[in-house]
DNA sequence: GATGCATGCGCG
DNA sequence: AAAGCGCGCATGCATC
């Protein structure tokens, strides 16, 4: 190398302590690949060569393993002098040394650079955050950079070794040209009838499909499809439709062109990235309902639910693609269609890469094929159908909330006057201002304060849990104001921008949750308050009925199935209520509420003389169940609700200490730690198989790093593989218990929804969404009886279970409510009221 | 003005 | 021993 080191360099403080100043890299004078580490270690300082310590040995081992010859790579460091012991180079030192690393890059002229650790990334890319940067290549000015963990990080945390190896393999593949060739990229802007005809002829076999739009919501005013595109083996065709500058095709031709293409696509295997989005736009804007046979985003979700699934990201990860992103909303056509064609190109390539990966994991592939992909069709319908909103009642709810907000604000101001404070300019939503008023101006004390009363950043919390215990009249008004404000901004102001007439079209994300649950946004239909004044805004148009069909206590039933717990199974087989069982047993254990227990029992069995005895009264309550007891005294409703939360908490690994705060915040009940401990151990004594099942899950996840649902869907939890006990590992272990339950419950509900959609035509049954363990849909009035009867059958045993060979010993049951959401009636009642 | 994080809370 | 899980959204606030 011509470049000479400068042993007299004084551009940063490091020259004062380093034994050798300015140690440059070694390797071929000019070569295509370079590795940049952090700074010389003491071994390098002695020998003058980089990467000779333990980290260097590890690096060379991995390079050797993946088949890279370290002698053919130029190896150097971002900083050329050794920092003092136990210290990383500072930002100033990195900056000072940047000239040296840049000169080395200029002289060696590599096309591929492996960046080891944060320092190298910061120095060369100007970016920090190796955890996020790693795993994908970044190409700038013709040089491809691959950020990876520094081998020294692996010495500290060996679980990262596989990640480093994968990243070095990516570096190898890219530098050896194995996958970053862009063969077959042949973008065409379809501007003439001849080009259109050529495109139609070319639509064969596997075709990627993608559209560019002016926004994300097809019902938005002025929303337009700018172009539609198709990628084949040899060519990417981008057809401009309503682009703001380039419009070679008259608008009146668009529908004909679209139909023409649609006919061709019927014989193709259509691939898309989040195809539900593109299909929805095509349906709304051109009235065609196209189907996707392979969705690359969803395939990647099935393969790694923890990762990101964006197209640009995947293209970088798998093919080292350059960042070709641009803002498609106002781009000029020449840039736009190239961008569009890259999308088409990489989507089609991903089809094959991800397809191969799915083939390596047949159970995951089955979930993808039979649940995830059909969900795409299910939710496409749901989004198109939308949720019908009662606009008259919408106004009423607005008025009601406005009044509630005004009332709460008024109370707060009056309160302030009484305390001699002027609060007219206070922003009650600001935690800072509120904390100042509460804890400084008023100096209020919190009842039974706990360490949870501080926020993560150490501030005094003004959350619900604290407010409920604040002994000051403003606390209640604050809670009222918060609730009303939130409901107002969520459901009145939040919905308005999405209203399409009286319809809301929420977006369902099939890949929304790591467990397999879908999520929902814009707006989120799954978080509509249960307060019937808000929830019943969701209803049906004249001639139709709104129906919610939900699975009963499905997660607990699945937990019973998976754990094989005899008592739980028995409870469900007998058709008893699990939350009620827990509630009554908890009461009986503590001997609490004797008056309520005995008085209710006496009314339930007036002719039974032993009801006045506590033990017998408990048996009577267990026999009669919650409905009868609540009828006699509504207090039982709350007691059952409390037990429900207890059931879930303990089931998923809640610790007794949390139960103390939980009981306090939700029920104002003071439970001592000893009582909480007893309650927890009583729970696991009652359901004896739960803890052994927890242990089985933990053992499995610690060995394999993942767990599965009964369908074979994987929940990957690499944190569970850590050798050292840590909070992260514990969290992963709890997820290993929760995910198979939550995930399978969601899958069950989705299997049922898919089947419901298959069995009826859209003109009779319109599904508008799912809410975890429930299906929401509208039915033509005259078909209500038939469809409700059928949907309950489907939900109790969707036929897709057979494909996965699933046999259940616990019964799964469902119920349906007919009528505006939260105000629905059971079928019998509905029939009688007609 | 855009972005990211924290807080707080709605749902299952 | 910082031991329930899974989401989305509005607001405030610090940061560039």
Coordinates of C-alpha atoms (C1' of nucleotides) in Angstrom, one line a residue, chain A residues 455 457 462 464 482 527 530 773, chain B residues 5-12:
Chain A
X455 CA -42.7 6.4 35.5
X457 CA -38.0 8.2 33.5
X462 CA -50.3 10.7 37.1
X464 CA -55.1 6.0 36.6
X482 CA -59.4 11.9 30.6
X527 CA -60.5 -1.0 20.7
X530 CA -67.5 -1.5 25.5
X773 CA -62.2 -14.2 19.6
Chain B
dC5 C1' -39.8 8.4 22.7
dA6 C1' -42.7 8.4 26.8
dT7 C1' -47.1 8.4 29.0
dG8 C1' -51.6 6.9 29.4
dC9 C1' -55.5 4.1 28.0
dG10 C1' -59.0 1.7 24.9
dC11 C1' -59.6 -3.5 23.5
dG12 C1' -59.0 -8.9 23.5

